Amino acid sequence: IVYKGLHEKLNMPVAIKMMKHDMALNEDFLANFKEEAKILAKLNHDNIVHVHDIEERYRTVFIIMEYLTGNTLKHLLKTTPRLPEERVINFLVQICNGLNLAHQNGIVHQDIKPGNIFILPNDRLKILDFGLACPTGSENFLMGTPFYMSPEQVQCMPVDQSSYIYSLGLVVFRMITGKKPFEGKNHWRVMEARTEKEIPDTADLVTDISAPLREFILNACAREPDKRYQDVSEVLTSIKGLMAEYGFGNGNSVKPKRKMRMFYLIYENEDSNQLNSVVNDFSTAIQRFGAELNAGELIDL
């Protein structure tokens, strides 16, 4: 269960992920939940949701995370089925940057899908839900989302970087074509199809797709793991020309230029409580535009 809350020390809104009490009685589930919290806490990156604190109270566990304003990629694709190639490359670079840090910490995210990619108002991306993350080489049983699972996940085989690169390729396929490569009402058949045949060629669906992006999708989504990119750095190398063309640098996070404005609040002591409420509302409101409010030390005049 996820709640919106206020972090008293930081004086800012936060998202609080709480384990349900009945699940807290399950030792395995509790261990997995704590492991997710530990994973997130050490993945400090602009493109991964940030964890402020981990608390154990009231016989359950809470993960206190940054509060995000915006929408998921899944929501965007419902209203805008096809995205311009420049925006697709922007998103692809940011996702790769976040996944690369996860790999450096020995972690594979097993559920890369549009619903786990959050878009902030300035097109900054955050990767969500590391609840299904696991160490490289782990064997897991059908952990992931049917439409975006790699063939080896479907077959309950060990996963590595190439597994989530496959899922990433499917996400990019969806962004650039407006379609999923394998669809159907029967989820089992959708998953089985991925183990039996290659994905459709995007060039047959989108006439204006660039050759490097088409090659990325075909390589990332190769049915055999050893025929795919083996790590995220290979992906970034393969689209280096596109990044240069669109001005995205050498794989660094895409950061818009930012400005800072300072102002002071001067008020009477008796107005403190009412003013704090107004400031909190203001802080929440400006986050919709990707802005941040940071308070300095209190000064007596």
Tab-separated table of C-alpha atoms in Angstrom:
chain	number	residue	atom	x	y	z
A	1	ILE	CA	0.000	0.000	0.000
A	2	VAL	CA	1.417	3.417	-0.958
A	3	TYR	CA	0.467	6.586	0.892
A	4	LYS	CA	1.368	10.230	0.472
A	5	GLY	CA	2.938	11.722	3.591
A	6	LEU	CA	5.023	14.588	4.930
A	7	HIS	CA	8.620	14.090	6.036
A	8	GLU	CA	8.884	16.264	9.146
A	9	LYS	CA	12.687	16.605	9.170
A	10	LEU	CA	12.985	17.341	5.461
A	11	ASN	CA	9.703	19.308	5.422
A	12	MET	CA	8.673	17.832	2.081
A	13	PRO	CA	6.044	15.446	0.732
A	14	VAL	CA	7.032	11.786	0.447
A	15	ALA	CA	5.573	8.496	-0.765
A	16	ILE	CA	5.291	5.835	1.945
A	17	LYS	CA	5.224	2.214	0.791
A	18	MET	CA	3.797	0.045	3.551
A	19	MET	CA	3.683	-3.711	3.708
A	20	LYS	CA	0.212	-5.046	4.519
A	21	HIS	CA	-0.006	-6.500	8.015
A	22	ASP	CA	-1.041	-9.950	6.837
A	23	MET	CA	1.960	-10.048	4.488
A	24	ALA	CA	4.270	-8.980	7.325
A	25	LEU	CA	3.478	-12.316	8.991
A	26	ASN	CA	4.935	-14.127	5.980
A	27	GLU	CA	8.674	-14.382	6.677
A	28	ASP	CA	9.643	-14.850	3.016
A	29	PHE	CA	7.562	-11.903	1.843
A	30	LEU	CA	8.922	-9.770	4.688
A	31	ALA	CA	12.490	-10.651	3.729
A	32	ASN	CA	11.856	-9.762	0.074
A	33	PHE	CA	10.278	-6.433	1.041
A	34	LYS	CA	13.265	-5.538	3.227
A	35	GLU	CA	15.611	-6.543	0.420
A	36	GLU	CA	13.792	-4.200	-1.968
A	37	ALA	CA	14.271	-1.374	0.525
A	38	LYS	CA	18.000	-2.124	0.836
A	39	ILE	CA	18.385	-2.260	-2.954
A	40	LEU	CA	16.655	1.072	-3.463
A	41	ALA	CA	18.543	2.730	-0.622
A	42	LYS	CA	21.906	2.123	-2.286
A	43	LEU	CA	20.806	2.943	-5.851
A	44	ASN	CA	21.322	6.698	-5.659
A	45	HIS	CA	20.719	7.891	-9.222
A	46	ASP	CA	18.723	10.624	-10.964
A	47	ASN	CA	16.806	8.016	-12.965
A	48	ILE	CA	15.861	5.733	-10.051
A	49	VAL	CA	13.258	6.587	-7.417
A	50	HIS	CA	15.111	7.743	-4.276
A	51	VAL	CA	14.650	6.258	-0.809
A	52	HIS	CA	14.899	8.593	2.197
A	53	ASP	CA	14.323	6.156	5.068
A	54	ILE	CA	13.352	2.593	5.987
A	55	GLU	CA	11.270	2.146	9.141
A	56	GLU	CA	9.958	-0.886	11.033
A	57	ARG	CA	6.970	0.042	13.199
A	58	TYR	CA	3.564	-1.314	14.165
A	59	ARG	CA	4.673	-4.855	13.216
A	60	THR	CA	5.289	-3.907	9.597
A	61	VAL	CA	7.843	-2.163	7.355
A	62	PHE	CA	7.722	1.239	5.659
A	63	ILE	CA	9.857	2.520	2.776
A	64	ILE	CA	9.852	6.334	2.682
A	65	MET	CA	10.555	7.435	-0.895
A	66	GLU	CA	10.598	10.679	-2.826
A	67	TYR	CA	7.147	11.861	-3.872
A	68	LEU	CA	6.884	12.091	-7.670
A	69	THR	CA	4.596	14.354	-9.665
A	70	GLY	CA	3.775	13.368	-13.228
A	71	ASN	CA	2.568	10.186	-14.936
A	72	THR	CA	3.857	6.785	-15.939
A	73	LEU	CA	4.940	5.988	-19.470
A	74	LYS	CA	1.980	3.605	-19.569
A	75	HIS	CA	-0.399	6.530	-19.019
A	76	LEU	CA	1.357	8.607	-21.696
A	77	LEU	CA	1.096	5.806	-24.263
A	78	LYS	CA	-2.658	5.605	-23.696
A	79	THR	CA	-3.054	9.213	-24.819
A	80	THR	CA	-0.126	9.346	-27.283
A	81	PRO	CA	0.330	5.841	-28.722
A	82	ARG	CA	3.393	6.760	-30.823
A	83	LEU	CA	6.198	9.003	-29.593
A	84	PRO	CA	8.628	11.017	-31.769
A	85	GLU	CA	11.986	9.308	-32.219
A	86	GLU	CA	13.852	12.113	-30.442
A	87	ARG	CA	11.750	11.602	-27.312
A	88	VAL	CA	12.156	7.821	-27.545
A	89	ILE	CA	15.951	8.200	-27.633
A	90	ASN	CA	15.796	10.625	-24.698
A	91	PHE	CA	13.831	8.097	-22.638
A	92	LEU	CA	16.013	5.179	-23.752
A	93	VAL	CA	19.218	6.918	-22.646
A	94	GLN	CA	17.805	7.755	-19.224
A	95	ILE	CA	16.508	4.221	-18.623
A	96	CYS	CA	19.890	2.797	-19.634
A	97	ASN	CA	21.665	5.112	-17.205
A	98	GLY	CA	19.502	3.936	-14.304
A	99	LEU	CA	19.785	0.254	-15.227
A	100	ASN	CA	23.544	0.581	-15.607
A	101	LEU	CA	23.883	1.691	-11.988
A	102	ALA	CA	21.658	-1.184	-10.867
A	103	HIS	CA	23.922	-3.617	-12.721
A	104	GLN	CA	27.003	-2.111	-11.057
A	105	ASN	CA	25.343	-3.114	-7.781
A	106	GLY	CA	24.711	-6.650	-9.067
A	107	ILE	CA	20.969	-6.092	-9.513
A	108	VAL	CA	18.665	-7.084	-12.410
A	109	HIS	CA	15.256	-5.365	-12.574
A	110	GLN	CA	12.873	-8.113	-13.704
A	111	ASP	CA	9.853	-5.980	-14.507
A	112	ILE	CA	10.853	-3.267	-16.986
A	113	LYS	CA	7.593	-2.052	-18.509
A	114	PRO	CA	5.836	1.294	-19.223
A	115	GLY	CA	4.008	1.135	-15.881
A	116	ASN	CA	7.340	1.152	-14.018
A	117	ILE	CA	8.764	4.153	-15.889
A	118	PHE	CA	7.654	7.453	-14.328
A	119	ILE	CA	7.857	10.709	-16.310
A	120	LEU	CA	8.331	13.957	-14.409
A	121	PRO	CA	7.044	17.233	-15.930
A	122	ASN	CA	10.472	18.065	-17.438
A	123	ASP	CA	10.700	14.622	-19.149
A	124	ARG	CA	13.068	13.345	-16.472
A	125	LEU	CA	12.480	9.610	-15.990
A	126	LYS	CA	12.459	7.558	-12.800
A	127	ILE	CA	12.551	3.742	-12.757
A	128	LEU	CA	10.068	2.401	-10.193
A	129	ASP	CA	9.319	-0.852	-8.386
A	130	PHE	CA	12.458	-2.836	-7.672
A	131	GLY	CA	10.250	-5.310	-5.806
A	132	LEU	CA	11.049	-7.948	-8.420
A	133	ALA	CA	14.741	-7.087	-8.633
A	134	CYS	CA	17.184	-9.920	-8.051
A	135	PRO	CA	20.907	-10.732	-8.186
A	136	THR	CA	22.343	-11.461	-11.634
A	137	GLY	CA	22.075	-15.146	-12.533
A	138	SER	CA	19.070	-15.821	-10.295
A	139	GLU	CA	16.393	-18.320	-11.237
A	140	ASN	CA	12.847	-17.085	-10.666
A	141	PHE	CA	9.433	-18.392	-11.498
A	142	LEU	CA	7.411	-16.159	-13.808
A	143	MET	CA	8.337	-12.909	-12.090
A	144	GLY	CA	7.442	-10.020	-14.386
A	145	THR	CA	4.642	-8.758	-16.619
A	146	PRO	CA	3.480	-11.110	-19.428
A	147	PHE	CA	3.712	-8.571	-22.260
A	148	TYR	CA	7.282	-7.527	-21.367
A	149	MET	CA	8.973	-10.682	-20.034
A	150	SER	CA	12.048	-12.077	-21.779
A	151	PRO	CA	11.920	-15.628	-23.204
A	152	GLU	CA	14.190	-16.919	-20.417
A	153	GLN	CA	11.890	-15.426	-17.774
A	154	VAL	CA	8.972	-17.246	-19.383
A	155	GLN	CA	10.982	-20.474	-19.242
A	156	CYS	CA	12.077	-19.862	-15.606
A	157	MET	CA	15.750	-19.743	-16.579
A	158	PRO	CA	18.515	-17.625	-14.954
A	159	VAL	CA	18.366	-13.911	-15.789
A	160	ASP	CA	21.116	-11.377	-16.463
A	161	GLN	CA	21.500	-7.957	-18.079
A	162	SER	CA	20.414	-9.245	-21.472
A	163	SER	CA	17.069	-10.236	-19.914
A	164	TYR	CA	16.015	-6.713	-18.996
A	165	ILE	CA	17.566	-5.414	-22.232
A	166	TYR	CA	15.010	-7.623	-23.998
A	167	SER	CA	12.211	-6.053	-21.942
A	168	LEU	CA	13.632	-2.605	-22.652
A	169	GLY	CA	13.597	-3.399	-26.361
A	170	LEU	CA	9.896	-4.267	-26.127
A	171	VAL	CA	9.211	-0.961	-24.350
A	172	VAL	CA	11.019	0.953	-27.119
A	173	PHE	CA	9.108	-1.088	-29.743
A	174	ARG	CA	5.870	0.027	-28.061
A	175	MET	CA	6.938	3.692	-27.929
A	176	ILE	CA	8.007	3.958	-31.563
A	177	THR	CA	5.300	1.800	-33.221
A	178	GLY	CA	2.322	2.309	-30.909
A	179	LYS	CA	1.908	-1.466	-30.743
A	180	LYS	CA	3.096	-4.477	-28.735
A	181	PRO	CA	4.984	-7.072	-30.793
A	182	PHE	CA	3.029	-9.945	-29.221
A	183	GLU	CA	-0.600	-9.403	-28.266
A	184	GLY	CA	-3.637	-11.498	-27.409
A	185	LYS	CA	-6.205	-12.189	-24.713
A	186	ASN	CA	-4.476	-15.398	-23.609
A	187	HIS	CA	-1.428	-14.305	-21.602
A	188	TRP	CA	0.107	-17.764	-21.703
A	189	ARG	CA	0.033	-17.776	-25.511
A	190	VAL	CA	1.509	-14.273	-25.561
A	191	MET	CA	4.400	-15.469	-23.407
A	192	GLU	CA	4.895	-18.697	-25.366
A	193	ALA	CA	5.022	-16.757	-28.652
A	194	ARG	CA	8.106	-14.961	-27.372
A	195	THR	CA	9.937	-18.277	-26.965
A	196	GLU	CA	8.928	-19.492	-30.432
A	197	LYS	CA	9.573	-16.592	-32.813
A	198	GLU	CA	11.366	-13.281	-33.272
A	199	ILE	CA	9.574	-9.965	-32.915
A	200	PRO	CA	8.202	-8.231	-36.046
A	201	ASP	CA	10.551	-5.873	-37.894
A	202	THR	CA	9.711	-2.287	-36.887
A	203	ALA	CA	10.503	-1.135	-40.432
A	204	ASP	CA	7.354	-2.985	-41.557
A	205	LEU	CA	5.279	-0.896	-39.142
A	206	VAL	CA	7.034	2.491	-39.121
A	207	THR	CA	8.446	3.794	-42.393
A	208	ASP	CA	10.364	6.707	-40.859
A	209	ILE	CA	12.270	4.814	-38.144
A	210	SER	CA	16.036	5.406	-38.296
A	211	ALA	CA	18.326	2.468	-39.081
A	212	PRO	CA	20.218	2.623	-35.728
A	213	LEU	CA	17.002	2.535	-33.683
A	214	ARG	CA	15.619	-0.321	-35.781
A	215	GLU	CA	18.869	-2.259	-35.282
A	216	PHE	CA	18.747	-1.606	-31.537
A	217	ILE	CA	15.243	-3.085	-31.245
A	218	LEU	CA	16.050	-6.161	-33.348
A	219	ASN	CA	19.259	-6.824	-31.397
A	220	ALA	CA	17.786	-6.115	-27.948
A	221	CYS	CA	14.825	-8.415	-28.653
A	222	ALA	CA	16.699	-11.349	-30.176
A	223	ARG	CA	15.110	-14.569	-28.958
A	224	GLU	CA	18.480	-16.113	-27.985
A	225	PRO	CA	20.153	-14.252	-25.070
A	226	ASP	CA	23.667	-14.608	-26.518
A	227	LYS	CA	22.576	-12.758	-29.684
A	228	ARG	CA	21.483	-9.654	-27.739
A	229	TYR	CA	23.427	-6.787	-26.242
A	230	GLN	CA	25.103	-8.220	-23.171
A	231	ASP	CA	25.199	-5.015	-21.150
A	232	VAL	CA	23.780	-1.490	-21.174
A	233	SER	CA	27.061	0.075	-22.296
A	234	GLU	CA	26.702	-1.824	-25.600
A	235	VAL	CA	23.241	-0.325	-26.030
A	236	LEU	CA	24.548	3.222	-25.510
A	237	THR	CA	27.375	2.575	-27.976
A	238	SER	CA	24.936	1.322	-30.600
A	239	ILE	CA	22.854	4.520	-30.444
A	240	LYS	CA	25.801	6.898	-30.020
A	241	GLY	CA	25.157	8.479	-33.411
A	242	LEU	CA	21.503	9.138	-32.545
A	243	MET	CA	22.455	10.658	-29.200
A	244	ALA	CA	24.855	13.024	-30.952
A	245	GLU	CA	22.233	13.881	-33.572
A	246	TYR	CA	19.680	14.837	-30.930
A	247	GLY	CA	22.224	16.460	-28.590
A	248	PHE	CA	22.058	13.945	-25.748
A	249	GLY	CA	25.800	13.743	-25.088
A	250	ASN	CA	27.706	10.549	-24.311
A	251	GLY	CA	25.052	8.646	-22.417
A	252	ASN	CA	24.772	11.094	-19.539
A	253	SER	CA	21.381	11.862	-18.044
A	254	VAL	CA	19.471	14.444	-20.045
A	255	LYS	CA	19.349	17.497	-17.806
A	256	PRO	CA	17.478	20.640	-18.799
A	257	LYS	CA	19.018	23.966	-17.786
A	258	ARG	CA	17.835	25.054	-14.370
A	259	LYS	CA	17.558	28.374	-12.529
A	260	MET	CA	17.388	29.259	-8.844
A	261	ARG	CA	15.342	32.056	-7.308
A	262	MET	CA	15.704	33.139	-3.665
A	263	PHE	CA	13.212	34.962	-1.470
A	264	TYR	CA	12.644	35.503	2.261
A	265	LEU	CA	9.569	35.165	4.479
A	266	ILE	CA	9.267	37.688	7.302
A	267	TYR	CA	6.409	37.046	9.727
A	268	GLU	CA	5.208	37.246	13.309
A	269	ASN	CA	5.700	34.264	15.659
A	270	GLU	CA	1.963	33.746	16.098
A	271	ASP	CA	1.593	33.161	12.344
A	272	SER	CA	4.103	30.271	12.235
A	273	ASN	CA	1.635	27.370	12.143
A	274	GLN	CA	-0.598	28.882	9.475
A	275	LEU	CA	2.415	29.896	7.385
A	276	ASN	CA	3.915	26.383	7.556
A	277	SER	CA	0.692	24.987	6.088
A	278	VAL	CA	0.791	27.503	3.226
A	279	VAL	CA	4.469	26.750	2.509
A	280	ASN	CA	3.770	22.999	2.408
A	281	ASP	CA	0.943	23.540	-0.087
A	282	PHE	CA	3.223	25.763	-2.169
A	283	SER	CA	5.998	23.150	-2.139
A	284	THR	CA	3.595	20.478	-3.344
A	285	ALA	CA	2.180	22.732	-6.072
A	286	ILE	CA	5.527	23.711	-7.624
A	287	GLN	CA	6.661	20.088	-7.833
A	288	ARG	CA	4.171	19.706	-10.670
A	289	PHE	CA	6.560	21.860	-12.703
A	290	GLY	CA	9.686	19.996	-11.617
A	291	ALA	CA	10.700	22.764	-9.170
A	292	GLU	CA	11.997	22.240	-5.632
A	293	LEU	CA	11.583	24.293	-2.465
A	294	ASN	CA	14.441	24.211	0.051
A	295	ALA	CA	14.160	26.039	3.370
A	296	GLY	CA	17.151	27.628	5.096
A	297	GLU	CA	17.824	28.175	8.783
A	298	LEU	CA	15.316	30.134	10.861
A	299	ILE	CA	16.655	33.595	11.756
A	300	ASP	CA	15.372	35.833	14.560
A	301	LEU	CA	15.130	39.513	13.579
